[in-house]
Structures are given as C-alpha cells and as structure tokens.
XYZ file of C-alpha atoms in Angstrom:
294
model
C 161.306 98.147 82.287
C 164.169 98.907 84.582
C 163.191 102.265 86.868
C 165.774 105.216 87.277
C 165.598 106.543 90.602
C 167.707 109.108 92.694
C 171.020 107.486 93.297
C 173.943 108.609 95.102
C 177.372 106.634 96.030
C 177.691 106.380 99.703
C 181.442 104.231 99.134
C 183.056 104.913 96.310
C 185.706 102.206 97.585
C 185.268 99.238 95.387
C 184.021 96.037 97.375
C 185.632 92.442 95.858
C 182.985 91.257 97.371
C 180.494 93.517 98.593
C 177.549 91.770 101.126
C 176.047 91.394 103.678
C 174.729 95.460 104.874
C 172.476 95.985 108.018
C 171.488 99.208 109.469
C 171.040 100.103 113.315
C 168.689 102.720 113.983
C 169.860 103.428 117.075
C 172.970 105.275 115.576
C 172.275 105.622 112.152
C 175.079 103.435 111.299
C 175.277 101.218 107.989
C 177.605 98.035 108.164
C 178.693 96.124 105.275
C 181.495 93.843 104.205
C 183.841 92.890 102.116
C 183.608 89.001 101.890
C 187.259 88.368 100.291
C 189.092 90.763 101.927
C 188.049 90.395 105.112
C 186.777 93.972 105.685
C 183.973 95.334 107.507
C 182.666 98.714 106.798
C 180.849 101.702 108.750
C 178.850 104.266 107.681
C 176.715 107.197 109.512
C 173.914 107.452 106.369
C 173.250 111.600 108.086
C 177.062 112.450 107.478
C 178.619 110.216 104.525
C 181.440 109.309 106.686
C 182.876 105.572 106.089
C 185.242 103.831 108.184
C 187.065 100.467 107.457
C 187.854 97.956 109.608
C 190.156 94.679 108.865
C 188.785 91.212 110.497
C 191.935 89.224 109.559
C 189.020 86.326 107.910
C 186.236 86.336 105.628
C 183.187 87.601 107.328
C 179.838 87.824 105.868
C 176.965 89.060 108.045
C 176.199 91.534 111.368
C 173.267 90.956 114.249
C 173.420 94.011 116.478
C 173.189 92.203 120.151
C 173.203 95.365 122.245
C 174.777 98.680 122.422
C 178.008 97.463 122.835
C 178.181 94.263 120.915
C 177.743 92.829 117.417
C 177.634 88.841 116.094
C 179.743 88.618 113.289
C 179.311 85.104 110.959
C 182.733 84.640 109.876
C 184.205 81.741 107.600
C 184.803 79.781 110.372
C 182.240 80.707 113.387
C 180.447 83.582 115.204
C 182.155 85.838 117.045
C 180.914 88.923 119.202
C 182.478 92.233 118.144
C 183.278 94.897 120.578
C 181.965 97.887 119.122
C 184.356 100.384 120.842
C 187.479 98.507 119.814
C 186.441 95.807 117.372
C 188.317 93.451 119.599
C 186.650 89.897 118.784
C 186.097 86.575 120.256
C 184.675 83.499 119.014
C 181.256 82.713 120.320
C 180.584 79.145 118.433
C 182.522 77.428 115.936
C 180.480 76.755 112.268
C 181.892 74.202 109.982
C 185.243 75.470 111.440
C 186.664 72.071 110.655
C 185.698 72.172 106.917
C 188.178 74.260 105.180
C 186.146 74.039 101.826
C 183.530 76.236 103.293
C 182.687 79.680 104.447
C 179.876 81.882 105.050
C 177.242 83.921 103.155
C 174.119 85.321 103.341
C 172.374 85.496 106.656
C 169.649 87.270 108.310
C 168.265 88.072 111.988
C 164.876 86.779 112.289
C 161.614 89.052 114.195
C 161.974 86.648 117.245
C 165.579 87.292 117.545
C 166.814 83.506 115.764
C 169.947 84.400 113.422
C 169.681 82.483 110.015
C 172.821 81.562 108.494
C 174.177 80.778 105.043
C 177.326 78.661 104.154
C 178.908 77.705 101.032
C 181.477 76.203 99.617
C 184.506 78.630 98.745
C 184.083 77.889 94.909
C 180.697 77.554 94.849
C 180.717 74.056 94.823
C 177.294 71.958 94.365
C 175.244 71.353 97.311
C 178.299 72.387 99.724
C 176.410 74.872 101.903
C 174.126 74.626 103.872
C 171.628 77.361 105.951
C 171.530 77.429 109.601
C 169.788 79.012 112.692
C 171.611 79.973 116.014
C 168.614 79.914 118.638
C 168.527 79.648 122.133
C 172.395 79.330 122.121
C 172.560 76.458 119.558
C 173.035 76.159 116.018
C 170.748 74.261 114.164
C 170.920 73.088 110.682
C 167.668 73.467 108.903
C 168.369 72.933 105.031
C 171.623 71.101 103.852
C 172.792 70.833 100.674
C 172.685 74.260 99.281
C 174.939 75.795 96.420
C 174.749 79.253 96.863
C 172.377 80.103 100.048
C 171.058 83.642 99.473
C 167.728 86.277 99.216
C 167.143 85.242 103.565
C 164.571 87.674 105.015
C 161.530 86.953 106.495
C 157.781 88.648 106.380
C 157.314 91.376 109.125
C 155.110 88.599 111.190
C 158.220 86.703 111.335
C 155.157 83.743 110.086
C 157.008 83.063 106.697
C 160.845 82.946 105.447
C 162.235 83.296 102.256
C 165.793 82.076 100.652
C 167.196 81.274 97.440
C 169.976 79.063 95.981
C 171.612 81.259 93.146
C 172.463 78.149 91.650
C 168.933 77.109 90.737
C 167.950 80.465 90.514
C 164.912 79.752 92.621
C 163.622 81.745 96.031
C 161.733 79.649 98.428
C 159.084 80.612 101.218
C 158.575 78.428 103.914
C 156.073 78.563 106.979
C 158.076 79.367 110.324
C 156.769 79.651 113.760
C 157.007 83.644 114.558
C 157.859 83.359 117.955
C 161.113 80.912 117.651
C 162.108 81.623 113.664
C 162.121 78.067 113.069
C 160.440 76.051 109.994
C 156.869 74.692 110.422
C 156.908 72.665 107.848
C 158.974 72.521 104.081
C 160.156 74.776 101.724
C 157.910 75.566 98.482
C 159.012 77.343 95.327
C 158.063 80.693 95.131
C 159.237 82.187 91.823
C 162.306 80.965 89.622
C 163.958 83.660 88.220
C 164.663 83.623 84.147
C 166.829 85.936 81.911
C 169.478 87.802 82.954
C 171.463 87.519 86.027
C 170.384 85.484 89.207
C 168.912 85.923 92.466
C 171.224 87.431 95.625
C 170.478 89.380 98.564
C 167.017 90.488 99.528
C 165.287 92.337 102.326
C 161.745 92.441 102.938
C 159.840 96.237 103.090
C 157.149 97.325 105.588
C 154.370 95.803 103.665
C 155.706 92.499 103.428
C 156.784 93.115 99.655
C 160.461 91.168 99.212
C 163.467 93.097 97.478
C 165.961 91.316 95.567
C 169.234 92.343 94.327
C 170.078 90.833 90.832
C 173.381 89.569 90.357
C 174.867 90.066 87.186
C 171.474 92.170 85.890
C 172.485 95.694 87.502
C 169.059 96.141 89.411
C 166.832 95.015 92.708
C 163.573 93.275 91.723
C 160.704 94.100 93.948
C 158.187 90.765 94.462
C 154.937 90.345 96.252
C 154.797 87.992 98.886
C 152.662 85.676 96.413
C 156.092 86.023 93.808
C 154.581 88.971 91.469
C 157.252 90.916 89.762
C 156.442 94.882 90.709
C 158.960 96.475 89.684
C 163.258 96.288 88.630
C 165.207 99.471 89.831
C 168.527 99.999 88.285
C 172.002 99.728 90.301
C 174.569 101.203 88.780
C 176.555 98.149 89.299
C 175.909 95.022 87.058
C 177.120 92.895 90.597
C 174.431 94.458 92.520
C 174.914 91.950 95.642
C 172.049 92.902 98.668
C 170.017 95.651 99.516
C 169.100 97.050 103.461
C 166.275 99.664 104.084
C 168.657 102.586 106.180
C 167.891 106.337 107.400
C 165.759 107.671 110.133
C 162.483 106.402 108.615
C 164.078 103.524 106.597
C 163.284 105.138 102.944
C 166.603 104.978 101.766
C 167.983 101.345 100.057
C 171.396 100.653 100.465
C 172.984 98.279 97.944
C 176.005 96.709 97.843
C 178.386 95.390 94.891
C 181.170 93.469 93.983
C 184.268 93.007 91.291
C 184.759 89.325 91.492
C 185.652 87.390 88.590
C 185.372 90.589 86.283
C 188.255 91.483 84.544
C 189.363 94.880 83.367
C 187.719 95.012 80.538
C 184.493 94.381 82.607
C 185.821 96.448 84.897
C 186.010 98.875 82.432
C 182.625 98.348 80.829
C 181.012 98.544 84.457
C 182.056 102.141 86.173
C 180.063 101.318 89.699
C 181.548 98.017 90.315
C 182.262 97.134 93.725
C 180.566 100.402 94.734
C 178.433 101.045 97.555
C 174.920 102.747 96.979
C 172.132 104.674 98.160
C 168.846 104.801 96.400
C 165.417 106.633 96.877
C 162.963 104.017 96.202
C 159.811 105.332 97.606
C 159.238 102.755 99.871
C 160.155 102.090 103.908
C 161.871 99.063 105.293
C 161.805 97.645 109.064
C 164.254 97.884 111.772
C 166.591 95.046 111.840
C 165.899 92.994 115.282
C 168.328 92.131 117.778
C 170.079 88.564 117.709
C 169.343 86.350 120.791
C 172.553 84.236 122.016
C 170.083 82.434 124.452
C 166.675 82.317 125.691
C-alpha cells in the first residue's frame, strides 16, 4: 500500500532533471538542482520563495562549508560557491579529462568526508564510479558503478549506504565514523523488485533510510536491517531524492524530473519535474559541514 500524506508543491517549475536537495538549518534554505540544465535552485521552506540560479555546467550536489561558502560537484570538478554572488571557482578537478562522464548523487558524511557519485552521461555500464574528498584529497573507493545513487549514511556515521540503479540493489558498508571512510566491503542490503528502481535516499533520526523510487511515484522507507516500512506517494512518477527540511526537520522535500518522458507521459504525469513538500511524520538530521582539509 502506497500512503497519502499532506503534500504541497514548493516549485511548480518543472526540473529535467531534478536532484540532488540539501537543507541548511542555519537559514532555512532548501537547494536543489537541475542536473541537465545546469541550474541550481533556492528556497526559504518558512516563505515559499524560490530563486534560480544558472551554473553554465551540469552540477549535481551542495556541502554547505561555512556561512559564506558552498562545494558544488559539478560534471567536471568541485568548486566553492560564493553564496552572496554565486561567483565560483574550481577547487579540484574530478574526471575532468573524461568527457563521457559527469556527476550524480553525493552526500556529506557525519565526520565532514564528502561522498561522491559519477556516471557516465548515458548511463553507460560500469562508467561511474563513487568517491570521497577527505582531508583535501579525493579518493576513489568503489569503481565501476552504472548509476551511483541512495548515498547517506547512519546518524553514527558507523555504516554507509549506496545503490547502483542499474542493479537495482542498495548496499551498506562498515565505515570508520570519525574519517567516513570504508572499513571493510560492501554487502547487499535489499534488491529492489517491481516497479521502478532505487534513487536518492536520506537517512531519518532513527537511523531508518528513505528512498525515492524512480519511475514508481513514491519514497520507500527501510530499516537499517532492509525491512520495507512503508511507500509514500509523490505525485511525480520520477520521484528523484528526498531531504528532511524545516525548523525541526519534519518536512520531506522531494525532487523530480521529465527526462526521457515524452508528452504523452508528460501528459499522463501532471507533477513531473515538480518540486515537493511532504508531511511524513517523521524528523531528519542536520546535514554536516564538508571538510576541504583536516
């Protein structure tokens, strides 16, 4: 059974691409983006208001570093953002030199480690890969992944979780909490079957993961031992990744997307691409600061 709860439309601008959402407490400010069109979007969750902002490349993911600065994982690097004029400037390069390539999913870890998706622009097989900027390098901890997505960790920062969409799969892996970086190999921890496929996730306050279902219009809710709890509907079949936002974090933002939908999907699909706020009776945790060095 897929749950109906209090939904409102926070962006009723239509995302090609809608990903990668954070939320920083310390303003009340939602940021998302718009993978394909190179757009990064603002929004104060007390007041509704939305701003846009063009990047000029794809972009895919936000760390907040400090009041005044953002990381931004771009297609071909990290850049810090300026967030009184949005002037950027490249930080490190990442798979810069492969043109076939770009990035995707990615998550700040407790300890302050940045996790980072790539893949390949097509979604070719075993093009990405998922890396981790800490200490002021970037290491690559698992190569060969289709469609790197679902990165969050537990709130102990002692276990990570990530999926390839390709297999449909989200792994959990032992990490050490106070660097973010593996212990020891990845294990399956659920495959998903039936309709649509594991994207984004976020993990709550007590540990539970949340899951936005590509394709299947809702965000699965999992134990950390890979129990299905509970599907709440998106009214987006695209639904792309979900961020706890609001004063106390009880308010699930969820992002969407149009891609490779035509108009008659389009048509048959009124949210898509639309931004989203749900009431989902649970609380998230604020999203850590990124580390550039030790």
């Amino acid at each position: 059974m897929i749950e109906q709860v209090p939904t409102t439309i926070l962006c009723d601008e239509r995302c090609h691409l809608g990903e990668g959402p954070t939320y920083d407490p310390h303003t009340d400010t939602a940021w998302w983006f718009d993978i394909r069109e190179g757009l990064l979007f603002e929004a104060k969750i007390g007041s509704g208001e939305v701003r846009r902002h063009g990047l000029g490349r794809m972009a895919s993911a936000l760390g907040r570093i400090d009041a005044d600065r953002q990381l931004i994982v771009a297609e071909d690097g990290l850049y810090i953002r300026s967030v009184a004029d949005g002037a950027l400037s490249l930080h490190l390069p990442l798979e810069a030199d492969n043109q076939a390539t770009r990035s995707n999913d990615s998550r700040v870890h407790p300890s302050g480690t940045f996790w980072i998706g790539t893949m390949g622009r097509n979604a070719e097989c075993g093009l990405g890969s998922i890396y981790a900027l800490h200490r002021g390098e970037i290491i690559r901890l698992f190569p060969n992944v289709t469609i790197p997505n679902a990165i969050c960790f537990s709130p102990d920062g002692a276990i990570g979780y990530f999926a390839d969409t390709d297999e449909n799969v989200l792994y959990r892996v032992a990490l050490d909490p106070e660097t973010g970086l593996p212990r020891g190999e990845p294990e399956v921890l659920l495959r998903h079957a039936g309709v649509g496929g594991l994207d984004g996730a976020v993990v709550d306050a007590e540990g539970r993961i949340w899951n936005a279902r590509w394709g299947g219009g809702c965000v699965d809710v999992y134990s950390p031992q890979g129990e299905h709890l509970r599907s709440i509907a998106v009214p987006a079949s695209q639904a792309s990744c979900p961020a706890f936002v609001g004063p106390d974090l009880s308010r699930l933002l969820v992002t969407s997307a149009w891609q490779d939908m035509d108009e008659a999907a389009k048509a048959a699909d009124p949210g898509h691409g639309q931004t989203f706020l749900l009431d989902v009776g649970a609380h998230g945790r604020a999203e850590p600061d990124v580390k550039l060095s030790i």
